[in-house]
PDB file of C-alpha atoms in Angstrom:
ATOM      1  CA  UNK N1470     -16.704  -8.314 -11.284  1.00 81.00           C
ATOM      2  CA  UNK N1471     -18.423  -8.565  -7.956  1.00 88.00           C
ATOM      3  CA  UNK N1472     -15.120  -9.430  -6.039  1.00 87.00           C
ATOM      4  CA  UNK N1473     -13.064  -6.002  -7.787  1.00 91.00           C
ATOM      5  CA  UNK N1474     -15.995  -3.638  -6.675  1.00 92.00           C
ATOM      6  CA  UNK N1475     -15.685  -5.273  -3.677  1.00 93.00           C
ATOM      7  CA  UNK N1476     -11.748  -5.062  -3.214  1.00 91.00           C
ATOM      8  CA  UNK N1477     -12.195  -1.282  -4.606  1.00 91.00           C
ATOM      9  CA  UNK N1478     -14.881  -0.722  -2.128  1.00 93.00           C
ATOM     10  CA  UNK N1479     -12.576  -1.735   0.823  1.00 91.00           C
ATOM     11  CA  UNK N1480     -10.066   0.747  -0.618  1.00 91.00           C
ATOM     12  CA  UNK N1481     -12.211   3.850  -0.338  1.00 93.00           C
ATOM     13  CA  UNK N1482     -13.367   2.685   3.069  1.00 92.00           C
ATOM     14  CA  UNK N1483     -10.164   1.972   4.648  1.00 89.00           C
ATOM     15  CA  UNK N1484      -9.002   5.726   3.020  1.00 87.00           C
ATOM     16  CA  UNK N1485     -12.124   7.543   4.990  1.00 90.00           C
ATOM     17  CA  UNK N1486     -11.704   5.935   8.323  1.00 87.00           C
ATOM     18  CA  UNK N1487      -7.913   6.641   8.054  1.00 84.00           C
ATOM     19  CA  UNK N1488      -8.259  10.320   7.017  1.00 82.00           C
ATOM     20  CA  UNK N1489     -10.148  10.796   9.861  1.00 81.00           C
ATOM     21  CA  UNK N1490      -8.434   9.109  11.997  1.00 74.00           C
ATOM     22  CA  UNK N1491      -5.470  11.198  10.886  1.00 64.00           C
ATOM     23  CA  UNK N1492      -6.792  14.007  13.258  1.00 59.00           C
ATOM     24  CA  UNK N1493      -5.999  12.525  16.356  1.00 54.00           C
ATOM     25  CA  UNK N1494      -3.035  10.584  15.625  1.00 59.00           C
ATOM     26  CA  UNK N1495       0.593  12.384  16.775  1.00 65.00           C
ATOM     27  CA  UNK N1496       4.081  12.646  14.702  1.00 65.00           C
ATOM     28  CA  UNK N1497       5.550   9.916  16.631  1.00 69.00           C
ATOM     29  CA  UNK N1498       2.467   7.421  15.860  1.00 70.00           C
ATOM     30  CA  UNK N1499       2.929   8.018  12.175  1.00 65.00           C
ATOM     31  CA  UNK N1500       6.154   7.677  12.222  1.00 73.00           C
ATOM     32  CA  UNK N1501       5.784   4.383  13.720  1.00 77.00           C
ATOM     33  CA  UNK N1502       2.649   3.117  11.579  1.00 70.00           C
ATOM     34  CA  UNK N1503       4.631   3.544   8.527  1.00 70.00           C
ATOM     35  CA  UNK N1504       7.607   2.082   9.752  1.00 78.00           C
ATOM     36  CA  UNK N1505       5.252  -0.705  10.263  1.00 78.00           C
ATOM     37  CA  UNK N1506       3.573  -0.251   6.737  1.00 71.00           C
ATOM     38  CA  UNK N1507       7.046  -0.357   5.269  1.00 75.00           C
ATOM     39  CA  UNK N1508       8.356  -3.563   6.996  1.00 83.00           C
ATOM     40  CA  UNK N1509       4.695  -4.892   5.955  1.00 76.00           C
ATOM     41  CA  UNK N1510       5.621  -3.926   2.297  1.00 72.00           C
ATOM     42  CA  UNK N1511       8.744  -5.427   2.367  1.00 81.00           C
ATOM     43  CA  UNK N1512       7.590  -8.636   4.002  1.00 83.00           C
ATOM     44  CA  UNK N1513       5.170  -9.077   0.915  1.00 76.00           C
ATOM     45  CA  UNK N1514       7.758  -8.317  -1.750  1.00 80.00           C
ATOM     46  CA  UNK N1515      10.386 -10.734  -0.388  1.00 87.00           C
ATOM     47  CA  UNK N1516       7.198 -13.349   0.455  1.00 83.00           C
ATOM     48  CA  UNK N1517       6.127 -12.793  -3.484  1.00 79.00           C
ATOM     49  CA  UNK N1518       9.888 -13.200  -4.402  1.00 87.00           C
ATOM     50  CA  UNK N1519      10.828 -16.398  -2.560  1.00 89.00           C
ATOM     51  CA  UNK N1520       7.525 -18.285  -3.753  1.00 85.00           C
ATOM     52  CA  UNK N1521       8.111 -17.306  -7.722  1.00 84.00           C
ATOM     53  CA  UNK N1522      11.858 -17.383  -7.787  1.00 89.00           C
ATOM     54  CA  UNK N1523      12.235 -21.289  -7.718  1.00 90.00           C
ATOM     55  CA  UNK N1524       9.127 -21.700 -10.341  1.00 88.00           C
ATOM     56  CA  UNK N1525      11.632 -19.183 -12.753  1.00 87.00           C
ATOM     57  CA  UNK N1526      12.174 -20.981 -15.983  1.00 88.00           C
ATOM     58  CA  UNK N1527      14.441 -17.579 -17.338  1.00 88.00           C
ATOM     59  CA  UNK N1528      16.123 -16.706 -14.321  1.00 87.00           C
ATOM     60  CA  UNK N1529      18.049 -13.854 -15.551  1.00 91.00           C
ATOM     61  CA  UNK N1530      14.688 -12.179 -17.174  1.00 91.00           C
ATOM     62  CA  UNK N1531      13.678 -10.184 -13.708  1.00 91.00           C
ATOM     63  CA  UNK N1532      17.449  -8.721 -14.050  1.00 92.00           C
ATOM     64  CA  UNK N1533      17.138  -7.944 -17.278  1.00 93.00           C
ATOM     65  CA  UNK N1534      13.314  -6.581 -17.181  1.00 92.00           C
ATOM     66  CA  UNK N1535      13.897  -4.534 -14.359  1.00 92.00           C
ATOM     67  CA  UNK N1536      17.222  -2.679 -15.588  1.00 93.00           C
ATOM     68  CA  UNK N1537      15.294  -1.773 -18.823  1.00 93.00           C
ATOM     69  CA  UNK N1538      12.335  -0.816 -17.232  1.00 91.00           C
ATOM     70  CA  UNK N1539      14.059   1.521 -14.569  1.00 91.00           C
ATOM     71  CA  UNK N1540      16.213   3.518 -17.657  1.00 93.00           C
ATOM     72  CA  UNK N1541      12.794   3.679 -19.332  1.00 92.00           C
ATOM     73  CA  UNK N1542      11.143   5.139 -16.917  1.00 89.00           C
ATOM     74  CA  UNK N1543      13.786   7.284 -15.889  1.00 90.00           C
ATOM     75  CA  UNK N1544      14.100   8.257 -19.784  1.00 92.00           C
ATOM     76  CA  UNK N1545      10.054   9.098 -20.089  1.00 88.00           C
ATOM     77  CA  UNK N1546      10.187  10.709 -16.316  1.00 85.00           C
ATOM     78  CA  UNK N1547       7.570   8.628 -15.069  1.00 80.00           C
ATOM     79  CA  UNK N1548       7.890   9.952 -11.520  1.00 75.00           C
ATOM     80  CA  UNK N1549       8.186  13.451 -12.277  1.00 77.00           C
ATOM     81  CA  UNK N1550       4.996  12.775 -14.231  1.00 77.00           C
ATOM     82  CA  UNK N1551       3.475  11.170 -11.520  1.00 68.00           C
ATOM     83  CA  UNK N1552       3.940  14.031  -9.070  1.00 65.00           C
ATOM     84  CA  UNK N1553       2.862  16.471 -11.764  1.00 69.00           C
ATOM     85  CA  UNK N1554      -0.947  14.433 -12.398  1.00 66.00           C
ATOM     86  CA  UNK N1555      -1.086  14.344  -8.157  1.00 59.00           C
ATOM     87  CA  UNK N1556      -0.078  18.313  -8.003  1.00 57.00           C
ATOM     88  CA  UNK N1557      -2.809  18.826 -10.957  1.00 61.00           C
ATOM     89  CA  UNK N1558      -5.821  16.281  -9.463  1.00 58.00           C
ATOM     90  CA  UNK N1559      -5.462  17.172  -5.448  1.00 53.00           C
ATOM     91  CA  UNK N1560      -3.802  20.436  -5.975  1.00 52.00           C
ATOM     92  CA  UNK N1561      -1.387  20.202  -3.570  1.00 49.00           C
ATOM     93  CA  UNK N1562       1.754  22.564  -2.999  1.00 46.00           C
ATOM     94  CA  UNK N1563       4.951  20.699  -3.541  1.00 41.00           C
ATOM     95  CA  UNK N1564       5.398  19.192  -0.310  1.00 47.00           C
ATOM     96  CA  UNK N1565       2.209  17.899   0.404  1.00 47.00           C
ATOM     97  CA  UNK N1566       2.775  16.910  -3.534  1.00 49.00           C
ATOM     98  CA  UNK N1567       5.665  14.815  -2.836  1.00 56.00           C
ATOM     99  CA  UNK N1568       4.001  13.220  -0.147  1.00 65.00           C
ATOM    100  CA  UNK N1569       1.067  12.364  -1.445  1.00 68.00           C
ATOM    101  CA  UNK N1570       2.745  11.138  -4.719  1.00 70.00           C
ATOM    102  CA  UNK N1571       4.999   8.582  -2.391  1.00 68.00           C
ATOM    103  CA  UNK N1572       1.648   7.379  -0.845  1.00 74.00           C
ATOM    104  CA  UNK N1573      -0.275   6.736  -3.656  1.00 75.00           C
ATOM    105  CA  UNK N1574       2.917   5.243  -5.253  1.00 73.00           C
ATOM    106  CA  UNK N1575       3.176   2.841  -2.803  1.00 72.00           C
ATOM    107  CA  UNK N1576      -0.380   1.926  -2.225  1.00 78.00           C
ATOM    108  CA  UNK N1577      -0.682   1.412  -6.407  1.00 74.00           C
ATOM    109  CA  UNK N1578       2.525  -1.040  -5.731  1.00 70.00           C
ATOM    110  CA  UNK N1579       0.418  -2.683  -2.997  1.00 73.00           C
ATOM    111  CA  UNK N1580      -2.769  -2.894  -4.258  1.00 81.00           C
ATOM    112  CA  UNK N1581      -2.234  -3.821  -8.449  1.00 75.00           C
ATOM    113  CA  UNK N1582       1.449  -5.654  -7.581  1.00 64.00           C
ATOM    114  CA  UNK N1583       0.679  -9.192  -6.471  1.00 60.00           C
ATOM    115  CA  UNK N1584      -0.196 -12.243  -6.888  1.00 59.00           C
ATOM    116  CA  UNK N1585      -3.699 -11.857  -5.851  1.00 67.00           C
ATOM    117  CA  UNK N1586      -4.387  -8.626  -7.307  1.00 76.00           C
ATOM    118  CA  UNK N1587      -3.561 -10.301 -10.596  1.00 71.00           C
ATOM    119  CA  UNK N1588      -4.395 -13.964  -9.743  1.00 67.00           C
ATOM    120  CA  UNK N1589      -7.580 -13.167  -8.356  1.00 78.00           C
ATOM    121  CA  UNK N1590      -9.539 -11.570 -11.226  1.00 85.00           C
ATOM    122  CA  UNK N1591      -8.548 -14.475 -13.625  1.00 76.00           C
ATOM    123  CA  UNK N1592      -9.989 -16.949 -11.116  1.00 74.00           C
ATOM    124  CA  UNK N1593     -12.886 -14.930 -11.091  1.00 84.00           C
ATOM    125  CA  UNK N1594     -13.049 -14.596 -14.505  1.00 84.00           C
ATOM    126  CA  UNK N1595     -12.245 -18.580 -15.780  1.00 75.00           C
ATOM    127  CA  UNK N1596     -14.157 -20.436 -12.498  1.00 75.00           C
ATOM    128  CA  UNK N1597     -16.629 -17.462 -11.109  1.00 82.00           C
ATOM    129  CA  UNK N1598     -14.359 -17.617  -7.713  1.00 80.00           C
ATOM    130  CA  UNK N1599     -13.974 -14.706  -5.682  1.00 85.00           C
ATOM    131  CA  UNK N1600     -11.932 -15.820  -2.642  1.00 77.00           C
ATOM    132  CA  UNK N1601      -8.772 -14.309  -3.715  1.00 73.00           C
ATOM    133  CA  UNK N1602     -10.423 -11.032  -4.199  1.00 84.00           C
ATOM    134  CA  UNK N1603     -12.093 -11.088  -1.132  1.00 86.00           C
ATOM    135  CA  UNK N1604      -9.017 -11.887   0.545  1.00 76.00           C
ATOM    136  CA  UNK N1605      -7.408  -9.168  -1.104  1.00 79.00           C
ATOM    137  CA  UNK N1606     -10.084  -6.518  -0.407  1.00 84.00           C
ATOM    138  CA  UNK N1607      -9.635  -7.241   3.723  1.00 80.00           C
ATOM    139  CA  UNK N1608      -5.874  -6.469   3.331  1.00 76.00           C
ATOM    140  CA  UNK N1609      -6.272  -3.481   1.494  1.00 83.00           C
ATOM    141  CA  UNK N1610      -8.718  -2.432   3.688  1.00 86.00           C
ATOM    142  CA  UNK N1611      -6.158  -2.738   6.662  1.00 80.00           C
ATOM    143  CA  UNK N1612      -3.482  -0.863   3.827  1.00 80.00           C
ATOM    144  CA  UNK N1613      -5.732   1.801   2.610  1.00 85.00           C
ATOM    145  CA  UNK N1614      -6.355   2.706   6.702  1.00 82.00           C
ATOM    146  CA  UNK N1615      -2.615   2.889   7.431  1.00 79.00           C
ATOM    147  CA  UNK N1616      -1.622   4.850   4.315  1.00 80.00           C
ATOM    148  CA  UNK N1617      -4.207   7.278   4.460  1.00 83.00           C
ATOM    149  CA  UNK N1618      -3.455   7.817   7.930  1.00 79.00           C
ATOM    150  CA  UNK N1619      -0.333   9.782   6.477  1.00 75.00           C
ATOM    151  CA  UNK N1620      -0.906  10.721   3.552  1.00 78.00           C
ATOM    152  CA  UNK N1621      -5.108  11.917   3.462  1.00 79.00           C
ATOM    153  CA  UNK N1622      -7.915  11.018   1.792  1.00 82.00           C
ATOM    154  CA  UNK N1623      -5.928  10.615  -1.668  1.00 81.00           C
ATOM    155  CA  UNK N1624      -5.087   7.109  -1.142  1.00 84.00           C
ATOM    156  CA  UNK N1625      -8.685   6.233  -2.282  1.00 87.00           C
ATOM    157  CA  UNK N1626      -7.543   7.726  -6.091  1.00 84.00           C
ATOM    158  CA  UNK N1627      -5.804   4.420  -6.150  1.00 85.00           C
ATOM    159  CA  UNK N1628      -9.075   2.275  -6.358  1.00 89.00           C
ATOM    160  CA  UNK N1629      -9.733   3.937  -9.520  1.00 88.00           C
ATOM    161  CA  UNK N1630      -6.230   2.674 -11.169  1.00 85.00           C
ATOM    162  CA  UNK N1631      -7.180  -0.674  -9.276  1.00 87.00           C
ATOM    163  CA  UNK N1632     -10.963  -1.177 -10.857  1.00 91.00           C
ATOM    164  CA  UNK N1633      -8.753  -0.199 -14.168  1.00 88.00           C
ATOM    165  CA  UNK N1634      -5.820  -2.551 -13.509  1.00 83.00           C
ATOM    166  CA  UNK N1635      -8.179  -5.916 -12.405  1.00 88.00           C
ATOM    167  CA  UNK N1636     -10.573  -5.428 -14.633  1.00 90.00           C
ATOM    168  CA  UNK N1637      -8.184  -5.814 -17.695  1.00 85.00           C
ATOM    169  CA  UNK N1638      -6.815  -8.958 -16.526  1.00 81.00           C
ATOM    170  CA  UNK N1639     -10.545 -10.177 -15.845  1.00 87.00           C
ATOM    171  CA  UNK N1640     -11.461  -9.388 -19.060  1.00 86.00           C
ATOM    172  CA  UNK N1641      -7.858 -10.877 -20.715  1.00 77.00           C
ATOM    173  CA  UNK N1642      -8.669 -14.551 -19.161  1.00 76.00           C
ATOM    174  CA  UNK N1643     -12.062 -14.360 -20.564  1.00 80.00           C
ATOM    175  CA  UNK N1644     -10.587 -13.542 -24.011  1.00 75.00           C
ATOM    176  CA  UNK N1645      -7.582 -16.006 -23.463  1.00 66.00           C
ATOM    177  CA  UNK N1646      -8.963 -18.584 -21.234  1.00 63.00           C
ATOM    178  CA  UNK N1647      -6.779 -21.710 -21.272  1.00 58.00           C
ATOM    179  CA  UNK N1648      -4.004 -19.776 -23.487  1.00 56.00           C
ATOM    180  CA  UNK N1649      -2.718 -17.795 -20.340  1.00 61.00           C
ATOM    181  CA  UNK N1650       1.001 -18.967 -19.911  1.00 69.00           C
ATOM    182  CA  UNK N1651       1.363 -19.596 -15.652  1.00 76.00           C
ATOM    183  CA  UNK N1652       5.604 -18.825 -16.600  1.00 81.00           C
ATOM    184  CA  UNK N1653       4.577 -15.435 -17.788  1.00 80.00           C
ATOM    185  CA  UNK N1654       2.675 -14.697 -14.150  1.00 76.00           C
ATOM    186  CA  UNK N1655       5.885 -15.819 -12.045  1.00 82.00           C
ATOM    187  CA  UNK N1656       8.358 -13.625 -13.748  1.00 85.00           C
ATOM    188  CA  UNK N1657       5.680 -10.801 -12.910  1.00 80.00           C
ATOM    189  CA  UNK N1658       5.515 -11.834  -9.310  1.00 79.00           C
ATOM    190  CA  UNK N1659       9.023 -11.493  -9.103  1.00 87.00           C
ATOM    191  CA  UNK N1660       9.217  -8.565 -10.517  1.00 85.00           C
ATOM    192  CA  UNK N1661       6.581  -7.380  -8.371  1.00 79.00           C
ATOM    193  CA  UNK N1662       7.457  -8.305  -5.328  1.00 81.00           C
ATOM    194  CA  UNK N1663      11.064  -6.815  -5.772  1.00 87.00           C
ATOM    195  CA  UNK N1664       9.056  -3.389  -6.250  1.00 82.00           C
ATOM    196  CA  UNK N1665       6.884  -3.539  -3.330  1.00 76.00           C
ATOM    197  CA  UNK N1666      10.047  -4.832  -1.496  1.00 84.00           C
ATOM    198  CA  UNK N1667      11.771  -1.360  -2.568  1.00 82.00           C
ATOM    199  CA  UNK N1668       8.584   0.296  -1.645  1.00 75.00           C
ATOM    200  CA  UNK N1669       8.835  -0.870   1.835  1.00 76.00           C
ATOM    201  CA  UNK N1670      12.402   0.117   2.203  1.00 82.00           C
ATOM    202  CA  UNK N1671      11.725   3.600   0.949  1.00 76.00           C
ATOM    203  CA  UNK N1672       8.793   4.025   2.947  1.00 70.00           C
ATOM    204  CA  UNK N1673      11.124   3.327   6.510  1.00 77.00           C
ATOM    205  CA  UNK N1674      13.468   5.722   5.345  1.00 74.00           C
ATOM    206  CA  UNK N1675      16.265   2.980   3.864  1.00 79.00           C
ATOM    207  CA  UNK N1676      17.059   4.380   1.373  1.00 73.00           C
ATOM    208  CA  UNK N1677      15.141   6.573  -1.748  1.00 74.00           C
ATOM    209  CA  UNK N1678      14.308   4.352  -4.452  1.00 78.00           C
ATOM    210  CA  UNK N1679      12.814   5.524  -7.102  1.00 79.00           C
ATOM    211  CA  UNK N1680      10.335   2.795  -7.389  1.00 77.00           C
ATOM    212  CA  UNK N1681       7.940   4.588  -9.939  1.00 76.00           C
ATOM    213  CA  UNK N1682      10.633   4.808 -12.474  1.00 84.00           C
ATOM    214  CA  UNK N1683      11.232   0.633 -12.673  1.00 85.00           C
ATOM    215  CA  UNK N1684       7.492   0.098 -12.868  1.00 81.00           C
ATOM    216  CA  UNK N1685       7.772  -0.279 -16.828  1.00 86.00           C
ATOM    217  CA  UNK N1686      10.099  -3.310 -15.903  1.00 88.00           C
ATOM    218  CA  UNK N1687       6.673  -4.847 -15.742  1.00 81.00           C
ATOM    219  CA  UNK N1688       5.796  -4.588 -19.287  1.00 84.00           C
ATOM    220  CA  UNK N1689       9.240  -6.753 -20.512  1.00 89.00           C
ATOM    221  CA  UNK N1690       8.069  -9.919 -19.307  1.00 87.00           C
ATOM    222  CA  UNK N1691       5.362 -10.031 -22.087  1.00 81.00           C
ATOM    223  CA  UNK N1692       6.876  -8.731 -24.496  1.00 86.00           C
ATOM    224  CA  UNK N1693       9.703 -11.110 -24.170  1.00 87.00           C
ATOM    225  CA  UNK N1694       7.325 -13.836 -24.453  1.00 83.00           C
ATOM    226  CA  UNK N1695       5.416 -12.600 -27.155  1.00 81.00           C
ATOM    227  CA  UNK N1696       8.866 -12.415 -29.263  1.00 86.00           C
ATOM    228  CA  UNK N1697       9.360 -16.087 -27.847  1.00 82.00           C
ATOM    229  CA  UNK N1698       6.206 -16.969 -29.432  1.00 79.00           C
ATOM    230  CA  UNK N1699       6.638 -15.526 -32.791  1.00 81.00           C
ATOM    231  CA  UNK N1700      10.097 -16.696 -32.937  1.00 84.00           C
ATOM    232  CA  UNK N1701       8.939 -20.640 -32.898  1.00 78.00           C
ATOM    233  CA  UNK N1702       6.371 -19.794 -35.136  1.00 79.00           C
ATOM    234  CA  UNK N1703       8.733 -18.581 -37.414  1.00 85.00           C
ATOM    235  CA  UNK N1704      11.477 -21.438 -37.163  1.00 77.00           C
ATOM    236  CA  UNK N1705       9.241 -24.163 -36.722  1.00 63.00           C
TER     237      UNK N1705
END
């Protein structure tokens, strides 16, 4: 767990020196740091999509995943929700709410929804290897600064859902080590990487996705393969 406390660490360092920074930094800096930020974001999505799409062995699954996933979450309100548990934790009026809410949205995107944020506690876990994580941590450092540049100090909150996040897929390749399926971690990646790369174009002002709201598309890919599994149990 040495390389998660560190990537969490980074987090909550690159959130202080940015908050303060904040101070001295004018509108039309901002603006240009997250146009920046954004680009950055979508960069990473399209780089995450391009490297899994090929590897695909259900090609349509991201389509599917992704349309149930947004009407679920649009069903449950999951981004209504969201802003609700910001409003309640950094009681914030509604604007500073909002704002917030789109920060921390995007930096839980950027920090939990990759392949090395997933990738990297599993190698930790199976082989006791902590580059990826390490990796990770220095560009969520760099992140964490930018974002909470903008948005405050709040940006840290995301290192708790990120100790959360890592440390159940550490803990699921220790319980499943050599039974973890390398398909099921591609369709996530692409998945992934088309929410980050909707992040990004939301945080440049492209359009308003509501990104929160399709994060449930996330949970389909696993579920689709645990019917797949049960199904050739049962017929064979």
């Amino acid at each position: 767990m040495i390389g998660t406390l560190f990537n969490c660490s980074t987090i909550v360092a690159g959130s202080f020196i940015g908050s303060r920074l904040k101070r001295g930094i004018k509108a039309e800096y901002e603006d240009i740091l997250l146009q920046a930020l954004g680009l950055a974001a979508a960069a990473v999505g399209v780089n995450s999509v391009v490297q899994s799409m090929p590897k695909s062995q259900y090609p349509v699954l991201f389509i599917i995943s992704l349309a149930i996933g947004a009407l679920l979450g649009e069903w449950i309100r999951l981004e209504e929700r969201f802003k609700i548990i910001i409003s309640r934790c950094f009681r914030r009026k509604l604007s500073a709410q909002d704002s917030l809410a789109q920060g921390l949205s995007t930096a839980l995107l950027l920090f939990c929804v990759g392949s090395l944020s997933i990738l990297g506690p599993m190698q930790s876990a199976l082989y006791g290897d902590n580059t990826y994580l390490f990796t990770n941590g220095m560009l969520d450092f760099v992140t964490s600064m930018v974002l909470s540049s903008s948005y405050g100090f709040g940006i840290a909150a995301a290192a708790i859902v990120l100790f959360v996040w890592q440390s159940f897929f550490y803990c699921l390749a220790l319980l499943l080590s050599g039974a973890l399926d390398p398909v099921l971690l591609t369709e996530l990646s692409i998945i992934g990487g088309i929410l980050i790369f909707s992040s990004g174009l939301s945080i440049m002002g492209l359009g308003k996705f509501k990104t929160m709201n399709m994060i449930p598309a996330l949970l389909i890919p696993p579920l689709f393969f645990c019917l797949v599994s049960v199904w050739k149990q049962i017929s064979g």
